[in-house]
């Protein structure tokens, strides 16, 4: 189970993007646009309590934790961690010399444990799918043909103007 990066488009969306990445890792391809539509946030973003409520609506059991660096390897991954006192990221791998996370503002980042500890606030949110969790595929993309319908004669018009006179 591997989380894929989902990049936030606004500063206040890091929590939603982090939840979308964890949901994606568990097979729910919800995407940030759908998260934004279903769970609108203020310009201040989300607090941990908001993320817990949203995650439960998505079908996750939540487990908020306060921990120190020594217990980081015991977390159930991927999980959401609080970063720099004002940001949420997704922790995806904890090794002896490297810690990997997905930052919704920048994508995948790798840190040494000492670098990680400079940013980590000690707060993590483990998410476990419940029986209510429903994996889903990403919505199908809309094609130009679906938007416009058949456009008869377009090829001959383009060909006529594309060739020199």
JSON list of C-alpha atoms in Angstrom, two decimals, residues 8-153:
[
{"chain": "A", "resi": 8, "resn": "UNK", "atom": "CA", "xyz": [-2.55, 21.24, -2.48]},
{"chain": "A", "resi": 9, "resn": "UNK", "atom": "CA", "xyz": [-3.57, 24.27, -4.53]},
{"chain": "A", "resi": 10, "resn": "UNK", "atom": "CA", "xyz": [-4.23, 26.56, -1.57]},
{"chain": "A", "resi": 11, "resn": "UNK", "atom": "CA", "xyz": [-2.31, 27.02, 1.67]},
{"chain": "A", "resi": 12, "resn": "UNK", "atom": "CA", "xyz": [-5.29, 25.94, 3.77]},
{"chain": "A", "resi": 13, "resn": "UNK", "atom": "CA", "xyz": [-5.72, 22.55, 2.04]},
{"chain": "A", "resi": 14, "resn": "UNK", "atom": "CA", "xyz": [-2.82, 20.59, 3.53]},
{"chain": "A", "resi": 15, "resn": "UNK", "atom": "CA", "xyz": [-5.11, 18.63, 5.88]},
{"chain": "A", "resi": 16, "resn": "UNK", "atom": "CA", "xyz": [-7.57, 17.69, 3.12]},
{"chain": "A", "resi": 17, "resn": "UNK", "atom": "CA", "xyz": [-4.73, 16.74, 0.76]},
{"chain": "A", "resi": 18, "resn": "UNK", "atom": "CA", "xyz": [-3.12, 14.61, 3.48]},
{"chain": "A", "resi": 19, "resn": "UNK", "atom": "CA", "xyz": [-6.37, 12.74, 4.12]},
{"chain": "A", "resi": 20, "resn": "UNK", "atom": "CA", "xyz": [-6.85, 12.26, 0.37]},
{"chain": "A", "resi": 21, "resn": "UNK", "atom": "CA", "xyz": [-3.35, 10.72, 0.15]},
{"chain": "A", "resi": 22, "resn": "UNK", "atom": "CA", "xyz": [-4.03, 8.26, 2.97]},
{"chain": "A", "resi": 23, "resn": "UNK", "atom": "CA", "xyz": [-7.44, 7.38, 1.46]},
{"chain": "A", "resi": 24, "resn": "UNK", "atom": "CA", "xyz": [-5.72, 6.86, -1.91]},
{"chain": "A", "resi": 25, "resn": "UNK", "atom": "CA", "xyz": [-3.23, 4.47, -0.32]},
{"chain": "A", "resi": 26, "resn": "UNK", "atom": "CA", "xyz": [-6.16, 2.38, 0.93]},
{"chain": "A", "resi": 27, "resn": "UNK", "atom": "CA", "xyz": [-7.88, 2.31, -2.47]},
{"chain": "A", "resi": 28, "resn": "UNK", "atom": "CA", "xyz": [-10.22, 5.30, -2.25]},
{"chain": "A", "resi": 29, "resn": "UNK", "atom": "CA", "xyz": [-9.26, 7.53, -5.18]},
{"chain": "A", "resi": 30, "resn": "UNK", "atom": "CA", "xyz": [-11.19, 10.55, -3.95]},
{"chain": "A", "resi": 31, "resn": "UNK", "atom": "CA", "xyz": [-8.89, 13.37, -5.06]},
{"chain": "A", "resi": 32, "resn": "UNK", "atom": "CA", "xyz": [-8.55, 16.86, -3.70]},
{"chain": "A", "resi": 33, "resn": "UNK", "atom": "CA", "xyz": [-11.35, 18.42, -5.77]},
{"chain": "A", "resi": 34, "resn": "UNK", "atom": "CA", "xyz": [-13.89, 15.95, -4.37]},
{"chain": "A", "resi": 35, "resn": "UNK", "atom": "CA", "xyz": [-12.53, 16.43, -0.84]},
{"chain": "A", "resi": 36, "resn": "UNK", "atom": "CA", "xyz": [-12.87, 20.20, -1.26]},
{"chain": "A", "resi": 37, "resn": "UNK", "atom": "CA", "xyz": [-16.45, 19.82, -2.50]},
{"chain": "A", "resi": 38, "resn": "UNK", "atom": "CA", "xyz": [-17.53, 17.44, 0.28]},
{"chain": "A", "resi": 39, "resn": "UNK", "atom": "CA", "xyz": [-15.64, 19.05, 3.16]},
{"chain": "A", "resi": 40, "resn": "UNK", "atom": "CA", "xyz": [-15.30, 22.81, 2.65]},
{"chain": "A", "resi": 41, "resn": "UNK", "atom": "CA", "xyz": [-12.84, 24.54, 4.98]},
{"chain": "A", "resi": 42, "resn": "UNK", "atom": "CA", "xyz": [-12.24, 28.10, 6.03]},
{"chain": "A", "resi": 43, "resn": "UNK", "atom": "CA", "xyz": [-9.18, 29.99, 4.83]},
{"chain": "A", "resi": 44, "resn": "UNK", "atom": "CA", "xyz": [-7.55, 29.08, 8.15]},
{"chain": "A", "resi": 45, "resn": "UNK", "atom": "CA", "xyz": [-7.47, 25.40, 7.15]},
{"chain": "A", "resi": 46, "resn": "UNK", "atom": "CA", "xyz": [-8.26, 22.45, 9.40]},
{"chain": "A", "resi": 47, "resn": "UNK", "atom": "CA", "xyz": [-7.44, 21.62, 12.98]},
{"chain": "A", "resi": 48, "resn": "UNK", "atom": "CA", "xyz": [-6.71, 18.05, 14.01]},
{"chain": "A", "resi": 49, "resn": "UNK", "atom": "CA", "xyz": [-10.28, 17.73, 15.32]},
{"chain": "A", "resi": 50, "resn": "UNK", "atom": "CA", "xyz": [-11.61, 18.64, 11.84]},
{"chain": "A", "resi": 51, "resn": "UNK", "atom": "CA", "xyz": [-9.38, 16.02, 10.21]},
{"chain": "A", "resi": 52, "resn": "UNK", "atom": "CA", "xyz": [-10.61, 13.39, 12.66]},
{"chain": "A", "resi": 53, "resn": "UNK", "atom": "CA", "xyz": [-14.23, 14.22, 11.83]},
{"chain": "A", "resi": 54, "resn": "UNK", "atom": "CA", "xyz": [-13.59, 14.17, 8.06]},
{"chain": "A", "resi": 55, "resn": "UNK", "atom": "CA", "xyz": [-11.62, 10.90, 8.26]},
{"chain": "A", "resi": 56, "resn": "UNK", "atom": "CA", "xyz": [-14.47, 9.25, 10.18]},
{"chain": "A", "resi": 57, "resn": "UNK", "atom": "CA", "xyz": [-16.93, 10.37, 7.50]},
{"chain": "A", "resi": 58, "resn": "UNK", "atom": "CA", "xyz": [-14.67, 8.73, 4.91]},
{"chain": "A", "resi": 59, "resn": "UNK", "atom": "CA", "xyz": [-14.87, 5.45, 6.84]},
{"chain": "A", "resi": 60, "resn": "UNK", "atom": "CA", "xyz": [-11.66, 5.53, 8.86]},
{"chain": "A", "resi": 61, "resn": "UNK", "atom": "CA", "xyz": [-11.17, 4.72, 12.51]},
{"chain": "A", "resi": 62, "resn": "UNK", "atom": "CA", "xyz": [-8.93, 7.45, 13.88]},
{"chain": "A", "resi": 63, "resn": "UNK", "atom": "CA", "xyz": [-6.26, 7.35, 16.54]},
{"chain": "A", "resi": 64, "resn": "UNK", "atom": "CA", "xyz": [-4.67, 10.70, 17.41]},
{"chain": "A", "resi": 65, "resn": "UNK", "atom": "CA", "xyz": [-1.35, 10.34, 19.22]},
{"chain": "A", "resi": 66, "resn": "UNK", "atom": "CA", "xyz": [1.27, 12.43, 20.96]},
{"chain": "A", "resi": 67, "resn": "UNK", "atom": "CA", "xyz": [4.63, 10.73, 20.65]},
{"chain": "A", "resi": 68, "resn": "UNK", "atom": "CA", "xyz": [8.35, 11.36, 20.55]},
{"chain": "A", "resi": 69, "resn": "UNK", "atom": "CA", "xyz": [10.83, 10.43, 17.85]},
{"chain": "A", "resi": 70, "resn": "UNK", "atom": "CA", "xyz": [11.73, 7.13, 19.54]},
{"chain": "A", "resi": 71, "resn": "UNK", "atom": "CA", "xyz": [8.22, 5.78, 18.86]},
{"chain": "A", "resi": 72, "resn": "UNK", "atom": "CA", "xyz": [7.89, 6.99, 15.27]},
{"chain": "A", "resi": 73, "resn": "UNK", "atom": "CA", "xyz": [8.66, 3.52, 13.91]},
{"chain": "A", "resi": 74, "resn": "UNK", "atom": "CA", "xyz": [5.64, 2.08, 15.74]},
{"chain": "A", "resi": 75, "resn": "UNK", "atom": "CA", "xyz": [3.10, 4.16, 13.82]},
{"chain": "A", "resi": 76, "resn": "UNK", "atom": "CA", "xyz": [0.74, 2.46, 11.41]},
{"chain": "A", "resi": 77, "resn": "UNK", "atom": "CA", "xyz": [1.66, 3.94, 8.03]},
{"chain": "A", "resi": 78, "resn": "UNK", "atom": "CA", "xyz": [0.69, 5.91, 6.08]},
{"chain": "A", "resi": 79, "resn": "UNK", "atom": "CA", "xyz": [-0.43, 8.39, 8.71]},
{"chain": "A", "resi": 80, "resn": "UNK", "atom": "CA", "xyz": [-0.89, 12.13, 8.99]},
{"chain": "A", "resi": 81, "resn": "UNK", "atom": "CA", "xyz": [1.61, 14.07, 11.11]},
{"chain": "A", "resi": 82, "resn": "UNK", "atom": "CA", "xyz": [1.60, 17.67, 12.28]},
{"chain": "A", "resi": 83, "resn": "UNK", "atom": "CA", "xyz": [4.49, 19.66, 10.87]},
{"chain": "A", "resi": 84, "resn": "UNK", "atom": "CA", "xyz": [6.03, 23.04, 11.75]},
{"chain": "A", "resi": 85, "resn": "UNK", "atom": "CA", "xyz": [3.08, 23.92, 14.04]},
{"chain": "A", "resi": 86, "resn": "UNK", "atom": "CA", "xyz": [0.91, 24.90, 11.05]},
{"chain": "A", "resi": 87, "resn": "UNK", "atom": "CA", "xyz": [0.95, 22.14, 8.42]},
{"chain": "A", "resi": 88, "resn": "UNK", "atom": "CA", "xyz": [-0.04, 18.50, 7.88]},
{"chain": "A", "resi": 89, "resn": "UNK", "atom": "CA", "xyz": [1.98, 15.93, 5.93]},
{"chain": "A", "resi": 90, "resn": "UNK", "atom": "CA", "xyz": [1.77, 12.17, 5.37]},
{"chain": "A", "resi": 91, "resn": "UNK", "atom": "CA", "xyz": [4.43, 9.94, 6.88]},
{"chain": "A", "resi": 92, "resn": "UNK", "atom": "CA", "xyz": [5.02, 6.96, 4.59]},
{"chain": "A", "resi": 93, "resn": "UNK", "atom": "CA", "xyz": [8.29, 5.33, 5.67]},
{"chain": "A", "resi": 94, "resn": "UNK", "atom": "CA", "xyz": [10.45, 5.33, 8.79]},
{"chain": "A", "resi": 95, "resn": "UNK", "atom": "CA", "xyz": [13.93, 3.88, 8.50]},
{"chain": "A", "resi": 96, "resn": "UNK", "atom": "CA", "xyz": [16.98, 3.99, 10.73]},
{"chain": "A", "resi": 97, "resn": "UNK", "atom": "CA", "xyz": [18.68, 6.72, 8.71]},
{"chain": "A", "resi": 98, "resn": "UNK", "atom": "CA", "xyz": [15.86, 8.08, 6.49]},
{"chain": "A", "resi": 99, "resn": "UNK", "atom": "CA", "xyz": [12.27, 9.19, 7.04]},
{"chain": "A", "resi": 100, "resn": "UNK", "atom": "CA", "xyz": [10.07, 9.68, 3.99]},
{"chain": "A", "resi": 101, "resn": "UNK", "atom": "CA", "xyz": [6.96, 11.81, 3.86]},
{"chain": "A", "resi": 102, "resn": "UNK", "atom": "CA", "xyz": [4.59, 13.27, 1.32]},
{"chain": "A", "resi": 103, "resn": "UNK", "atom": "CA", "xyz": [4.21, 17.00, 1.75]},
{"chain": "A", "resi": 104, "resn": "UNK", "atom": "CA", "xyz": [1.08, 18.32, 0.01]},
{"chain": "A", "resi": 105, "resn": "UNK", "atom": "CA", "xyz": [2.94, 21.59, -0.66]},
{"chain": "A", "resi": 106, "resn": "UNK", "atom": "CA", "xyz": [6.05, 20.01, -2.27]},
{"chain": "A", "resi": 107, "resn": "UNK", "atom": "CA", "xyz": [5.62, 16.27, -2.93]},
{"chain": "A", "resi": 108, "resn": "UNK", "atom": "CA", "xyz": [7.86, 13.50, -1.60]},
{"chain": "A", "resi": 109, "resn": "UNK", "atom": "CA", "xyz": [10.64, 14.51, 0.79]},
{"chain": "A", "resi": 110, "resn": "UNK", "atom": "CA", "xyz": [13.30, 12.50, 2.59]},
{"chain": "A", "resi": 111, "resn": "UNK", "atom": "CA", "xyz": [14.78, 13.57, 5.93]},
{"chain": "A", "resi": 112, "resn": "UNK", "atom": "CA", "xyz": [17.37, 12.31, 8.35]},
{"chain": "A", "resi": 113, "resn": "UNK", "atom": "CA", "xyz": [15.87, 11.66, 11.81]},
{"chain": "A", "resi": 114, "resn": "UNK", "atom": "CA", "xyz": [17.47, 14.84, 13.16]},
{"chain": "A", "resi": 115, "resn": "UNK", "atom": "CA", "xyz": [16.10, 16.95, 10.28]},
{"chain": "A", "resi": 116, "resn": "UNK", "atom": "CA", "xyz": [12.66, 15.38, 10.75]},
{"chain": "A", "resi": 117, "resn": "UNK", "atom": "CA", "xyz": [12.64, 16.12, 14.47]},
{"chain": "A", "resi": 118, "resn": "UNK", "atom": "CA", "xyz": [13.20, 19.84, 13.77]},
{"chain": "A", "resi": 119, "resn": "UNK", "atom": "CA", "xyz": [9.77, 20.02, 12.07]},
{"chain": "A", "resi": 120, "resn": "UNK", "atom": "CA", "xyz": [7.69, 17.28, 13.75]},
{"chain": "A", "resi": 121, "resn": "UNK", "atom": "CA", "xyz": [5.43, 18.60, 16.52]},
{"chain": "A", "resi": 122, "resn": "UNK", "atom": "CA", "xyz": [4.91, 15.19, 18.14]},
{"chain": "A", "resi": 123, "resn": "UNK", "atom": "CA", "xyz": [1.29, 14.83, 16.92]},
{"chain": "A", "resi": 124, "resn": "UNK", "atom": "CA", "xyz": [0.23, 12.01, 14.59]},
{"chain": "A", "resi": 125, "resn": "UNK", "atom": "CA", "xyz": [-3.11, 10.71, 13.34]},
{"chain": "A", "resi": 126, "resn": "UNK", "atom": "CA", "xyz": [-3.33, 7.01, 12.48]},
{"chain": "A", "resi": 127, "resn": "UNK", "atom": "CA", "xyz": [-6.15, 6.06, 10.10]},
{"chain": "A", "resi": 128, "resn": "UNK", "atom": "CA", "xyz": [-7.51, 2.53, 9.79]},
{"chain": "A", "resi": 129, "resn": "UNK", "atom": "CA", "xyz": [-10.27, 1.62, 7.32]},
{"chain": "A", "resi": 130, "resn": "UNK", "atom": "CA", "xyz": [-13.48, 0.38, 8.99]},
{"chain": "A", "resi": 131, "resn": "UNK", "atom": "CA", "xyz": [-16.31, -1.71, 7.53]},
{"chain": "A", "resi": 132, "resn": "UNK", "atom": "CA", "xyz": [-17.87, 1.58, 6.32]},
{"chain": "A", "resi": 133, "resn": "UNK", "atom": "CA", "xyz": [-14.77, 2.39, 4.25]},
{"chain": "A", "resi": 134, "resn": "UNK", "atom": "CA", "xyz": [-15.56, 1.96, 0.56]},
{"chain": "A", "resi": 135, "resn": "UNK", "atom": "CA", "xyz": [-12.62, 1.79, -1.85]},
{"chain": "A", "resi": 136, "resn": "UNK", "atom": "CA", "xyz": [-13.45, 3.52, -5.11]},
{"chain": "A", "resi": 137, "resn": "UNK", "atom": "CA", "xyz": [-11.81, 4.18, -8.42]},
{"chain": "A", "resi": 138, "resn": "UNK", "atom": "CA", "xyz": [-10.99, 7.66, -9.57]},
{"chain": "A", "resi": 139, "resn": "UNK", "atom": "CA", "xyz": [-13.85, 9.28, -11.45]},
{"chain": "A", "resi": 140, "resn": "UNK", "atom": "CA", "xyz": [-13.49, 8.88, -15.18]},
{"chain": "A", "resi": 141, "resn": "UNK", "atom": "CA", "xyz": [-12.15, 11.86, -17.03]},
{"chain": "A", "resi": 142, "resn": "UNK", "atom": "CA", "xyz": [-14.42, 13.79, -19.36]},
{"chain": "A", "resi": 143, "resn": "UNK", "atom": "CA", "xyz": [-13.21, 13.89, -22.94]},
{"chain": "A", "resi": 144, "resn": "UNK", "atom": "CA", "xyz": [-13.63, 16.79, -25.37]},
{"chain": "A", "resi": 145, "resn": "UNK", "atom": "CA", "xyz": [-15.89, 14.55, -27.46]},
{"chain": "A", "resi": 146, "resn": "UNK", "atom": "CA", "xyz": [-18.20, 14.06, -24.48]},
{"chain": "A", "resi": 147, "resn": "UNK", "atom": "CA", "xyz": [-18.42, 17.82, -24.00]},
{"chain": "A", "resi": 148, "resn": "UNK", "atom": "CA", "xyz": [-18.97, 18.77, -27.63]},
{"chain": "A", "resi": 149, "resn": "UNK", "atom": "CA", "xyz": [-20.59, 15.71, -29.16]},
{"chain": "A", "resi": 150, "resn": "UNK", "atom": "CA", "xyz": [-19.70, 14.69, -32.71]},
{"chain": "A", "resi": 151, "resn": "UNK", "atom": "CA", "xyz": [-18.23, 17.52, -34.77]},
{"chain": "A", "resi": 152, "resn": "UNK", "atom": "CA", "xyz": [-18.76, 16.56, -38.40]},
{"chain": "A", "resi": 153, "resn": "UNK", "atom": "CA", "xyz": [-16.61, 18.30, -40.98]}
]
